[in-house]
Structures are given as structure tokens and as C-alpha cells.
Amino acid sequence: MAIRTKEQYYESVRRQAPELYSFGERLGDIGAHPCFKPPLDAIGLVYELSSQQDYENLLTAQSPFTGGKVSRFVHILSDREDLARRFRASRYLVHKHGACIGARCVSTGALNSTYAATFDMDRKLGTNYHARFVSFLKQVQENDLAVAGAMMDVKGDRSKSPGGQLEPDSYLRIVERRNDGIVVRGAKASISGAVIANEIVVLPCTALKPEEKDYAVCFAVRSDAPGIIHVAEAPGPNARRFVGEEMDYGNARYGAHGSTHVIFDNVFIPWDRVFMCGESEFAGALVNYFALLQRLFSTACKIGHRDLLMGAAAVIADYNGVGLTRQIREKLTELYFQSELSTGCALASIYQAQKSPSGVFLPDSLYINIAKLQGVSAIWDGNYITSDIAGGLVCTSPTAKDFKNEKIGKLLDKYLRGRADIPTEYRIRMMRLIEYLTGQSSVIPVESTHGAGSPQAQRMAIQQALMGVLDQYKKDARIMAGIEA
Ligand SMILES: Cc1cc2nc3c(=O)[nH]c(=O)nc-3n(C[C@H](O)[C@H](O)[C@H](O)COP(=O)(O)OP(=O)(O)OC[C@H]3O[C@@H](n4cnc5c(N)ncnc54)[C@H](O)[C@@H]3O)c2cc1C
């Protein structure tokens, strides 16, 4: 069963019963929850597409470990083409789900970095972590498991290292070594898809000093193992999912992130799932392997989001009746330019990728870091540009129930219409999608942009003022160049 069906994945999550809390209450059926069903469906979509022949090259690969076809997300990256295909897969899939598939996406970084670091450790120290990890990897590949990656500890006082914290559990650590395994305690903050993953691969989050051996720990754990407690994220827009209707959510089907804070309350990990236990000198290398890979796939994901953003910006400009104007084309060009700068650097990082001693290919550090940084900047710029293009309804749209109201529904339909030939509902839906993609569910940023006039109005006023002084400035320049007296 190297490629599971969507239903098999859903069934595996249903069978798990992770301890998950939201708004102070323990949740039961995750699959039916308004904020966990969307990320579950996003992962389900990846399973569904992976079993279709059209997506075979993009979403599956041939595994040297199982000898068969496996998901590209759990494949060991053994050449530049592997990196390139995995990069394309992330960008392409975002066009379909527009959300987060952390429980598949982070698998690649977590599995490949652990594969590489266990190889390094065994080679230098004569340990047997690599064989142990390969055995776990085979289980993941053969059963097509969804694997989250948990690196980020809660970190406590950021000015202090793990060993220097007043609260020693601020970084996850080994609290007991037993004959049959270890016991760990601590927490990992904001982990994408951890509660809807089958397994979580846990890694250190920073380089460690020799005296910080208890923090040098890497292992795999089921997301519902005894002692694992998940606390759900609670971003503002999630609240609307409890009171609104499908039209109010922007990306109704997939658009909730689904990360959890994962608390490890004295969790037992058997030895066959432990891949680092005290080898502090290798923590830095493991962190670096993970960071390089995850930055590549995160960059691809954000490029996909900006592709969607450009599409949404162009559509709303059309719906508003200004789609063909020069100012819209210029703004879209700027967004595209900023976004593709990031793509170019990511591709350069693949072109210059280097093979690690284990054989895992790693993107070039300089170019992937530039790509990631430029991508972040392009997202923020793109959010501004798209909100500017769309107008204030991004943050002030009424709800589906308002449109259904006998008295106000018709009035809203009449007054919130843009172009006469486009239904008002389409315009509101696109505004909601932009609200979702840009994260502008708080009124402040969009109100700051459009309140007291849109940026274009200020540009026009400034241009008008410039025209009033430009003749004089031109004359001054001609005089200075000796052309005029
Ligand atoms: C939605 C979401 C999903 C995520 N998913 C995952 C996941 O799947 N897996 C995972 O492992 N992680 C995940 N993360 C965690 C993410 O990687 C961390 O949030 C990120 O590394 C930043 O850590 P932090 O939030 O603790 O911020 P901080 O580290 O506190 O950073 C905040 C600011 O403090 C600065 N700072 C921190 N330390 C110092 C210092 N010593 N000196 C000076 N400045 C300092 C930073 O530069 C930054 O400007 C996710 C986060 C989010 C928000």
C-alpha cells in the first residue's frame, strides 16, 4: 500500500485519538471540527492526487528502500532533480488547496535531515542510529504515513541557551534513560499539521553545547502517544467558521492552518524510535540540514500562495471594472517581479545543490536563504498591493446571512455590486478570498490603506502637485547644464 487513498488516510486519523484542546475544552472528532476538517481535507487532496496517474511523476518517486513507488513527500532526495520535482510539487499543490499541508510537506525536511544526520553520527561515533532510522523510514514509506516535523521549542528567555534557562523544560529534553527507551519532557510551539499527522519527527531546534546533552534528542512519536497534548491555534478568522456560512470563509474547503502547540508530558519513546540521544555536537548539523530543506519547500509553498494572490488581485480588479487599466498592470507586474525573484534564487539553490555525506542533496545555503527572505518580503508587499487593488471590502464585507436577509439582502446586492455584469456574490467571494490570502481579517491594515482615500488617490494628488513645480525644476536643470541662461 505504498500510496494510500484519501479514505485510508482519513480512517487512520479517525482511529487515532490525540488529546487535543481548543477554547479550554477537549475535542472529540477532529475530522468534523470546523477548524481541523479543512487542513485534513488539504492533506486528503494530496493523497487523492498522488494516486492519480496524471500526477505520478510530480507526486510520487521510486524508493531504493522499499523498491516501489512512494509519496514524493517521504522520499529521500538523492539528486538535484529530486529537489526540483519536490519544489514543483509544493508550488503546484498550493494552487489547488491554497492552505497548509504541513503533515505532508514537513515530512521531507524532517525525514531527509534525520537520514543525513544519523548517517554522520554513525560514521563518526560508531552508533547504530542510521539503520534504526532507515527501518522507521521504510515503515513510513510502506504505509504512506503523514509525518509532521517538530523543531521549534518554546525557547523561554531567548537570550539564554537551553542549558541556561530558569525553566529547564523550555527546550524539550530527556528526563529519564531506561533499558527500553527514554522519557522526554518539554513542548514544541506552533507545529503545522501535528494533530492530523500519523507521526511526528522531533528534532532539536538549535546547536548545543557539550553540557546540553539532554537537549540533543531526535525521535519519532505517534501524534496520539500517551503524554502528548495538543493545544489548537486560535487565529481570528477561525471564529467565523463557527457562526458563518461557506461564502464567508474565503477558502472554505481548505483554508484553516491547523497547527497545534505540542506538549510532551513525560512521553516514553522506545529505543527503536530514538535517532539521537545526547550527541550534542551533531545537533547543529541536524538543525542546518532541516533548515536548508524546509526553507526550499516553504519558499515553493509561498510562491504558490503569491500565484493565487496575483490571480485574485487580477480578478477583483476585473470585477471592480478597472482590470485593464495601466495602474493595475503595473501593480501586478511589481508583484510578479518580487515573487519570481524568489523563484529564481530557489532554482539557483537547486542548481548549486551539494550532496551530503549520506547522499541526501541539500540546496545551496546562500541562494535558498536569499530566496526565503525575498519570498517573505514579496508576501508582505503582495498583501499590500492586493489589498490596495481590491478596496476596503477586503475587511468590511457583510456575511452570507446578511445577503439572505429579506430586508437588507437586496439592498446589499444592489449597493455592493461592482461591474453590472458580475454578480455581487462573486465580488464578495473574491474579497473574502483576498482577505484570507493576505491575512487582512483585522480592519486596521486595509482601513489604513483605503480609509481617507486609496493610495492611488494620493499618488494622483502628488502627481498633480509635481506637475505644478516640474516646469520650474526642468528650467533649473537646463540652466545648470548651461543650456539656458
Ligand atoms: C503557523 C506556524 C506554523 C509553524 N509550523 C512549524 C512546524 O511545522 N514545525 C516547526 O518546527 N516549527 C513550526 N513553526 C515554528 C516556527 O518555525 C517558529 O515560529 C519560528 O522559528 C520563530 O520562533 P518563535 O515563534 O519562537 O519566535 P522567536 O524565536 O521568539 O523570534 C521572535 C523575534 O525574536 C528574535 N530573537 C529570537 N532569539 C533572539 C536572540 N537570542 N537574540 C536576538 N533576537 C532574538 C528573532 O530574530 C525574531 O525577530 C510554525 C510557526 C507558525 C507561526
XYZ file of C-alpha atoms and ligand atoms in Angstrom:
538
model
C 0.000 0.000 0.000
C 2.781 2.439 -0.763
C 0.306 5.119 -1.886
C -2.723 5.397 0.376
C -6.103 6.588 -0.743
C -7.648 9.676 0.783
C -10.096 7.453 2.653
C -7.301 5.353 4.132
C -5.636 8.499 5.415
C -8.905 9.789 6.927
C -9.503 6.416 8.535
C -6.007 6.392 10.071
C -6.613 9.817 11.642
C -10.065 8.746 12.848
C -8.519 5.734 14.574
C -6.014 7.958 16.386
C -7.442 9.788 19.338
C -4.991 12.600 20.095
C -5.528 14.666 23.202
C -6.489 17.983 21.615
C -7.802 21.105 23.343
C -9.402 24.202 21.902
C -11.046 27.040 23.833
C -10.358 25.122 27.022
C -12.240 22.000 26.001
C -11.080 18.610 24.809
C -12.147 17.951 21.223
C -13.523 14.638 20.063
C -13.950 14.017 16.354
C -11.215 16.094 14.715
C -12.492 15.238 11.244
C -15.775 17.003 11.925
C -14.285 20.094 13.586
C -14.753 23.380 11.636
C -11.062 24.308 12.022
C -9.438 20.875 11.619
C -11.538 19.473 8.791
C -10.033 21.988 6.283
C -6.368 21.026 6.874
C -7.414 17.362 6.980
C -9.066 17.809 3.582
C -5.970 19.584 2.239
C -3.835 16.574 3.164
C -6.596 14.312 1.825
C -6.351 16.127 -1.504
C -2.634 15.347 -1.718
C -3.369 11.656 -1.090
C -6.108 11.736 -3.710
C -3.933 13.351 -6.387
C -0.937 11.140 -5.569
C -2.841 8.034 -6.595
C -3.807 9.519 -9.968
C -1.683 8.652 -12.966
C -1.510 12.267 -14.176
C 0.391 13.216 -11.032
C 2.651 10.186 -10.812
C 5.845 11.999 -11.853
C 5.167 15.009 -9.698
C 3.872 13.434 -6.508
C 5.473 10.005 -6.343
C 9.001 8.618 -6.613
C 10.773 5.283 -6.724
C 12.185 4.308 -3.337
C 15.501 2.437 -3.112
C 14.405 1.286 0.366
C 11.092 -0.352 -0.457
C 11.818 -0.984 -4.136
C 8.454 0.507 -5.028
C 6.527 3.718 -5.602
C 6.275 6.073 -2.627
C 4.976 9.563 -1.965
C 7.426 12.246 -3.040
C 6.957 13.834 0.394
C 8.621 10.901 2.176
C 11.251 10.255 -0.492
C 14.978 10.625 0.200
C 16.335 13.347 -2.094
C 19.194 11.766 -3.947
C 19.835 14.233 -6.772
C 19.022 17.743 -7.992
C 16.063 16.504 -9.999
C 14.533 15.140 -6.764
C 14.846 18.608 -5.227
C 13.398 20.253 -8.343
C 10.390 17.926 -8.510
C 9.653 18.272 -4.822
C 9.877 22.076 -5.249
C 7.445 21.997 -8.182
C 5.087 19.723 -6.241
C 4.746 22.236 -3.403
C 4.124 25.182 -5.710
C 1.633 23.269 -7.804
C -0.326 21.863 -4.856
C -0.821 25.298 -3.305
C -2.700 26.280 -6.484
C -5.151 23.507 -5.596
C -5.506 23.891 -1.798
C -4.284 27.435 -1.040
C -3.557 26.377 2.523
C -1.049 24.325 4.525
C -0.207 20.656 4.174
C 2.355 20.579 6.985
C 1.749 16.937 7.849
C 2.973 16.008 4.349
C 5.184 18.950 3.446
C 7.398 18.991 6.538
C 7.881 15.212 6.198
C 10.517 15.751 3.532
C 12.701 18.053 5.614
C 12.297 16.058 8.817
C 12.992 12.667 7.225
C 15.856 13.765 4.979
C 17.639 15.762 7.679
C 17.385 12.896 10.169
C 18.566 10.460 7.496
C 21.610 12.663 6.822
C 22.467 13.416 10.462
C 22.128 9.794 11.657
C 24.495 8.796 8.844
C 27.043 11.408 10.031
C 26.721 10.271 13.661
C 27.183 6.579 12.903
C 30.196 7.299 10.706
C 31.961 9.301 13.401
C 30.728 7.628 16.592
C 30.008 4.046 15.525
C 26.399 4.300 16.763
C 23.541 2.486 15.008
C 21.076 5.343 14.611
C 21.077 5.282 10.816
C 19.930 1.668 10.463
C 17.279 2.338 13.104
C 16.097 5.408 11.219
C 16.044 3.605 7.864
C 13.828 0.957 9.440
C 11.417 3.706 10.589
C 11.635 5.366 7.162
C 10.626 2.107 5.480
C 7.535 1.893 7.718
C 6.668 5.467 6.765
C 7.141 4.771 3.056
C 5.403 1.395 3.024
C 2.393 2.696 4.942
C 2.452 6.142 3.287
C 2.259 7.882 6.655
C 1.713 11.592 7.158
C 4.665 12.901 9.171
C 4.861 16.306 10.847
C 8.219 17.831 11.781
C 8.601 19.495 15.166
C 11.720 21.532 15.617
C 10.718 24.748 17.317
C 10.824 24.601 21.086
C 9.069 27.206 23.149
C 12.537 28.624 23.985
C 11.691 30.615 27.122
C 14.098 33.521 27.594
C 15.563 33.991 24.127
C 18.780 35.495 25.480
C 19.625 32.206 27.207
C 20.671 28.866 25.740
C 18.745 25.654 26.561
C 21.019 24.843 29.488
C 20.839 28.396 30.866
C 17.046 28.637 31.241
C 15.458 29.067 34.656
C 12.768 26.647 33.452
C 14.762 23.665 32.132
C 11.766 22.316 30.159
C 11.754 25.418 27.909
C 13.568 23.187 25.440
C 12.453 19.597 25.044
C 14.799 17.274 26.893
C 15.480 13.735 28.040
C 14.379 13.355 31.667
C 14.951 9.626 32.028
C 17.029 6.956 30.269
C 15.641 3.450 30.680
C 16.541 -0.012 29.407
C 13.648 0.072 26.966
C 13.827 3.706 25.898
C 13.800 7.315 27.060
C 11.294 9.674 28.658
C 11.111 13.221 27.277
C 9.507 16.406 28.581
C 9.023 19.846 27.022
C 6.966 21.412 24.259
C 7.134 22.345 20.591
C 5.380 25.558 19.556
C 3.074 26.069 16.565
C 3.584 22.761 14.753
C 1.811 22.565 11.379
C -0.473 19.580 10.993
C 0.891 17.764 14.062
C -2.528 16.630 15.250
C -3.625 15.333 11.845
C -0.314 13.584 11.164
C 0.231 9.931 11.922
C 3.740 10.528 13.209
C 5.758 13.486 14.452
C 9.517 13.565 13.936
C 11.000 15.662 16.747
C 14.344 17.418 16.354
C 16.422 19.875 18.390
C 15.984 23.498 17.344
C 19.453 24.876 17.887
C 23.127 23.975 18.068
C 24.025 22.732 21.545
C 26.955 22.890 23.940
C 28.608 19.710 25.287
C 26.902 20.209 28.673
C 23.480 20.367 26.985
C 23.358 16.675 26.076
C 19.864 16.127 27.473
C 18.529 18.515 24.835
C 20.226 16.636 21.999
C 17.346 14.340 21.180
C 15.660 13.275 17.965
C 12.874 10.704 17.729
C 9.612 9.706 16.102
C 6.379 9.578 18.044
C 2.750 8.935 17.143
C 0.683 12.103 17.368
C -1.618 10.372 19.872
C 1.050 8.750 22.066
C 0.329 8.820 25.822
C 1.524 12.111 27.322
C 1.274 14.088 24.070
C -1.126 17.009 24.453
C -2.092 19.272 21.555
C -3.434 22.784 22.084
C -5.041 24.261 18.980
C -4.058 27.582 17.420
C -6.847 30.160 17.507
C -6.358 32.762 14.757
C -9.176 35.344 14.500
C -10.681 34.227 11.148
C -11.290 30.714 12.552
C -14.049 32.189 14.727
C -16.199 32.955 11.674
C -16.256 29.234 10.870
C -18.443 28.680 13.938
C -21.088 31.281 13.068
C -20.873 31.931 9.336
C -21.508 30.090 6.098
C -19.277 28.714 3.350
C -19.312 32.047 1.444
C -17.776 33.832 4.458
C -14.542 31.850 4.667
C -12.609 32.795 1.530
C -11.013 29.384 1.117
C -13.870 27.422 2.611
C -12.719 23.904 1.827
C -9.070 24.028 2.857
C -8.342 27.404 4.431
C -7.577 26.763 8.111
C -3.991 26.127 9.078
C -4.475 23.551 11.844
C -1.264 23.968 13.801
C -1.063 22.944 17.451
C 1.271 23.538 20.352
C 2.518 20.089 21.228
C 3.254 19.409 24.885
C 5.333 16.369 25.800
C 4.256 15.498 29.319
C 6.774 12.780 30.213
C 6.424 10.836 26.987
C 8.038 7.418 26.674
C 9.935 6.762 23.438
C 11.158 3.197 22.803
C 14.747 2.860 21.587
C 13.785 1.796 18.051
C 12.307 5.289 17.580
C 15.223 7.263 19.052
C 17.629 8.695 16.460
C 19.791 10.957 18.631
C 20.275 10.695 22.357
C 22.846 13.030 23.847
C 25.135 13.616 20.828
C 25.077 17.405 21.280
C 27.896 18.008 18.776
C 25.571 16.822 15.962
C 22.553 18.951 16.889
C 23.798 21.920 14.841
C 24.264 19.833 11.689
C 20.800 18.296 12.054
C 19.234 21.736 12.505
C 21.119 23.028 9.472
C 20.052 20.112 7.228
C 16.434 20.615 8.244
C 16.572 24.397 7.807
C 18.051 24.222 4.280
C 15.430 21.753 3.074
C 12.464 23.303 4.820
C 13.388 26.755 3.526
C 13.327 25.382 -0.029
C 9.875 23.825 0.338
C 8.497 26.736 2.305
C 9.731 29.045 -0.464
C 7.904 26.921 -3.055
C 4.742 26.999 -0.973
C 4.827 30.784 -0.637
C 5.415 31.189 -4.383
C 2.233 29.159 -4.886
C 0.383 31.455 -2.494
C 1.576 34.523 -4.370
C 0.463 32.967 -7.663
C -3.006 32.713 -6.122
C -2.709 36.256 -4.808
C -1.943 37.586 -8.297
C -4.894 35.708 -9.727
C -7.216 37.055 -7.041
C -5.906 40.618 -7.477
C -6.472 40.462 -11.242
C -9.983 39.021 -10.859
C -11.107 41.591 -8.299
C -9.742 44.399 -10.485
C -11.908 42.973 -13.293
C -14.944 42.754 -11.034
C -14.365 46.342 -9.905
C -14.220 47.428 -13.558
C -10.558 48.535 -13.587
C -8.919 45.320 -14.802
C -7.459 46.788 -17.964
C -6.033 49.995 -16.544
C -2.321 50.742 -16.559
C -2.092 51.158 -12.775
C -3.404 47.610 -12.229
C -0.999 46.127 -14.797
C 1.909 47.950 -13.160
C 0.969 46.756 -9.676
C 0.558 43.160 -10.840
C 3.904 43.364 -12.642
C 5.566 44.532 -9.426
C 4.021 41.636 -7.506
C 5.103 39.135 -10.167
C 8.622 40.584 -10.280
C 9.061 40.380 -6.489
C 7.685 36.860 -6.399
C 9.712 35.450 -9.263
C 12.926 36.905 -7.819
C 12.381 34.410 -5.021
C 11.686 31.596 -7.509
C 14.900 32.348 -9.390
C 17.017 32.210 -6.245
C 15.360 28.953 -5.150
C 16.112 27.415 -8.550
C 19.709 28.635 -8.241
C 19.904 26.885 -4.854
C 18.820 23.641 -6.512
C 21.267 24.107 -9.390
C 24.089 24.579 -6.871
C 22.855 21.850 -4.505
C 25.522 19.737 -2.805
C 25.483 16.107 -1.813
C 25.833 15.486 1.945
C 27.966 12.521 3.092
C 24.770 10.435 3.391
C 23.863 11.122 -0.241
C 20.975 13.492 0.560
C 21.093 16.535 -1.702
C 20.892 19.909 0.041
C 20.097 23.256 -1.561
C 22.845 25.870 -1.669
C 22.767 27.805 1.588
C 23.258 31.328 0.209
C 20.649 31.105 -2.538
C 17.988 29.340 -0.522
C 18.310 31.853 2.285
C 18.023 34.724 -0.211
C 15.030 33.007 -1.822
C 13.268 32.542 1.518
C 13.929 36.099 2.665
C 12.888 37.604 -0.654
C 9.784 35.407 -0.589
C 8.755 36.725 2.817
C 9.243 40.288 1.659
C 7.243 39.560 -1.523
C 4.364 38.126 0.534
C 4.111 41.283 2.655
C 4.454 43.544 -0.408
C 1.943 41.395 -2.277
C -0.541 41.633 0.576
C -0.342 45.407 0.434
C -0.552 45.550 -3.366
C -3.527 43.177 -3.472
C -5.387 44.960 -0.680
C -4.722 48.234 -2.469
C -6.119 46.830 -5.742
C -9.171 45.215 -4.113
C -10.519 48.049 -1.957
C -11.961 48.290 1.552
C -14.425 45.398 1.257
C -11.487 43.094 1.937
C -12.041 43.840 5.610
C -15.644 45.094 5.746
C -17.689 42.618 3.681
C -21.011 41.597 5.262
C -21.872 37.936 5.696
C -23.825 35.361 3.698
C -26.636 35.606 6.253
C -26.910 39.377 5.596
C -27.325 38.680 1.888
C -30.076 36.178 2.695
C -31.963 38.610 4.930
C -35.308 39.560 3.460
C -34.920 43.281 4.010
C -31.227 44.063 3.585
C -30.212 41.273 1.180
C -31.500 43.018 -1.953
C -30.065 46.348 -0.824
C -26.619 44.852 -0.256
C -26.809 43.108 -3.611
C -27.558 46.421 -5.305
C -25.081 48.627 -3.449
C -22.081 46.317 -3.177
C -22.031 45.424 -6.877
C -19.028 46.406 -8.973
C -19.386 45.781 -12.715
C -23.046 45.384 -13.669
C -22.465 42.024 -15.395
C -20.767 40.398 -12.369
C -22.980 39.060 -9.561
C -22.375 40.825 -6.251
C -21.838 37.438 -4.625
C -18.803 36.782 -6.861
C -17.298 40.105 -5.840
C -17.812 39.385 -2.148
C -16.420 35.865 -2.509
C -13.282 37.239 -4.162
C -12.936 39.864 -1.409
C -13.132 37.065 1.150
C -10.505 35.051 -0.699
C -8.226 38.097 -0.691
C -8.922 38.631 2.991
C -7.842 35.019 3.559
C -4.756 35.150 1.312
C -3.499 38.475 2.629
C -4.363 37.826 6.273
C -6.225 41.129 6.424
C -9.018 40.000 8.713
C -8.207 42.800 11.109
C -9.637 46.108 9.908
C -6.511 48.121 10.697
C -4.197 47.403 7.709
C -6.857 47.678 4.992
C -8.529 50.648 6.668
C -5.107 52.311 6.831
C -4.713 51.632 3.107
C -8.146 52.757 1.907
C -9.515 54.930 4.706
C -9.384 58.625 3.666
C -8.787 57.519 0.056
C -6.956 54.698 -1.695
C -3.178 55.015 -2.316
C -3.831 55.769 -5.992
C -5.749 58.894 -4.957
C -2.729 60.127 -3.005
C -0.447 59.284 -5.932
C -2.665 61.351 -8.242
C -2.653 64.290 -5.832
C 1.107 64.060 -5.507
C 1.472 63.826 -9.299
C -0.712 66.904 -9.686
C 1.458 68.799 -7.230
C 4.586 67.638 -9.072
C 3.197 68.919 -12.367
C 2.839 72.312 -10.700
C 6.563 72.539 -9.910
C 8.121 70.393 -12.633
C 8.448 73.146 -15.244
C 10.470 75.203 -12.795
C 12.652 72.191 -11.870
C 13.268 71.486 -15.575
C 14.207 75.084 -16.182
C 16.666 74.968 -13.221
C 18.253 71.835 -14.701
C 18.646 73.419 -18.140
C 20.274 76.487 -16.570
C 22.660 74.321 -14.528
C 23.675 72.377 -17.650
C 24.422 75.653 -19.450
C 21.627 75.207 -21.961
C 19.651 78.208 -20.803
C 20.641 81.437 -19.142
C 1.678 28.945 11.670
C 3.015 28.399 12.068
C 3.350 27.099 11.740
C 4.570 26.551 12.141
N 4.873 25.256 11.827
C 6.009 24.700 12.318
C 6.294 23.331 12.080
O 5.555 22.628 11.411
N 7.427 22.817 12.640
C 8.281 23.571 13.401
O 9.270 23.046 13.879
N 8.028 24.864 13.617
C 6.922 25.446 13.115
N 6.654 26.765 13.353
C 7.506 27.456 14.310
C 8.370 28.452 13.636
O 9.347 27.800 12.991
C 8.785 29.440 14.731
O 7.645 30.206 14.998
C 9.901 30.296 14.274
O 11.083 29.567 14.237
C 10.099 31.509 15.159
O 10.193 31.136 16.508
P 9.311 31.905 17.565
O 7.917 31.945 17.081
O 9.582 31.297 18.877
O 9.852 33.385 17.539
P 11.186 33.926 18.231
O 12.294 32.956 18.043
O 10.888 34.368 19.596
O 11.517 35.164 17.326
C 10.888 36.435 17.534
C 11.935 37.532 17.295
O 12.934 37.461 18.300
C 14.222 37.451 17.696
N 15.122 36.654 18.521
C 14.947 35.389 18.943
N 16.000 34.986 19.679
C 16.849 36.021 19.749
C 18.119 36.251 20.379
N 18.732 35.321 21.109
N 18.693 37.459 20.218
C 18.093 38.430 19.489
N 16.905 38.263 18.867
C 16.293 37.101 19.010
C 14.010 36.817 16.324
O 15.020 37.176 15.417
C 12.659 37.398 15.960
O 12.827 38.662 15.380
C 5.467 27.341 12.899
C 5.141 28.669 13.200
C 3.937 29.196 12.791
C 3.631 30.628 13.141
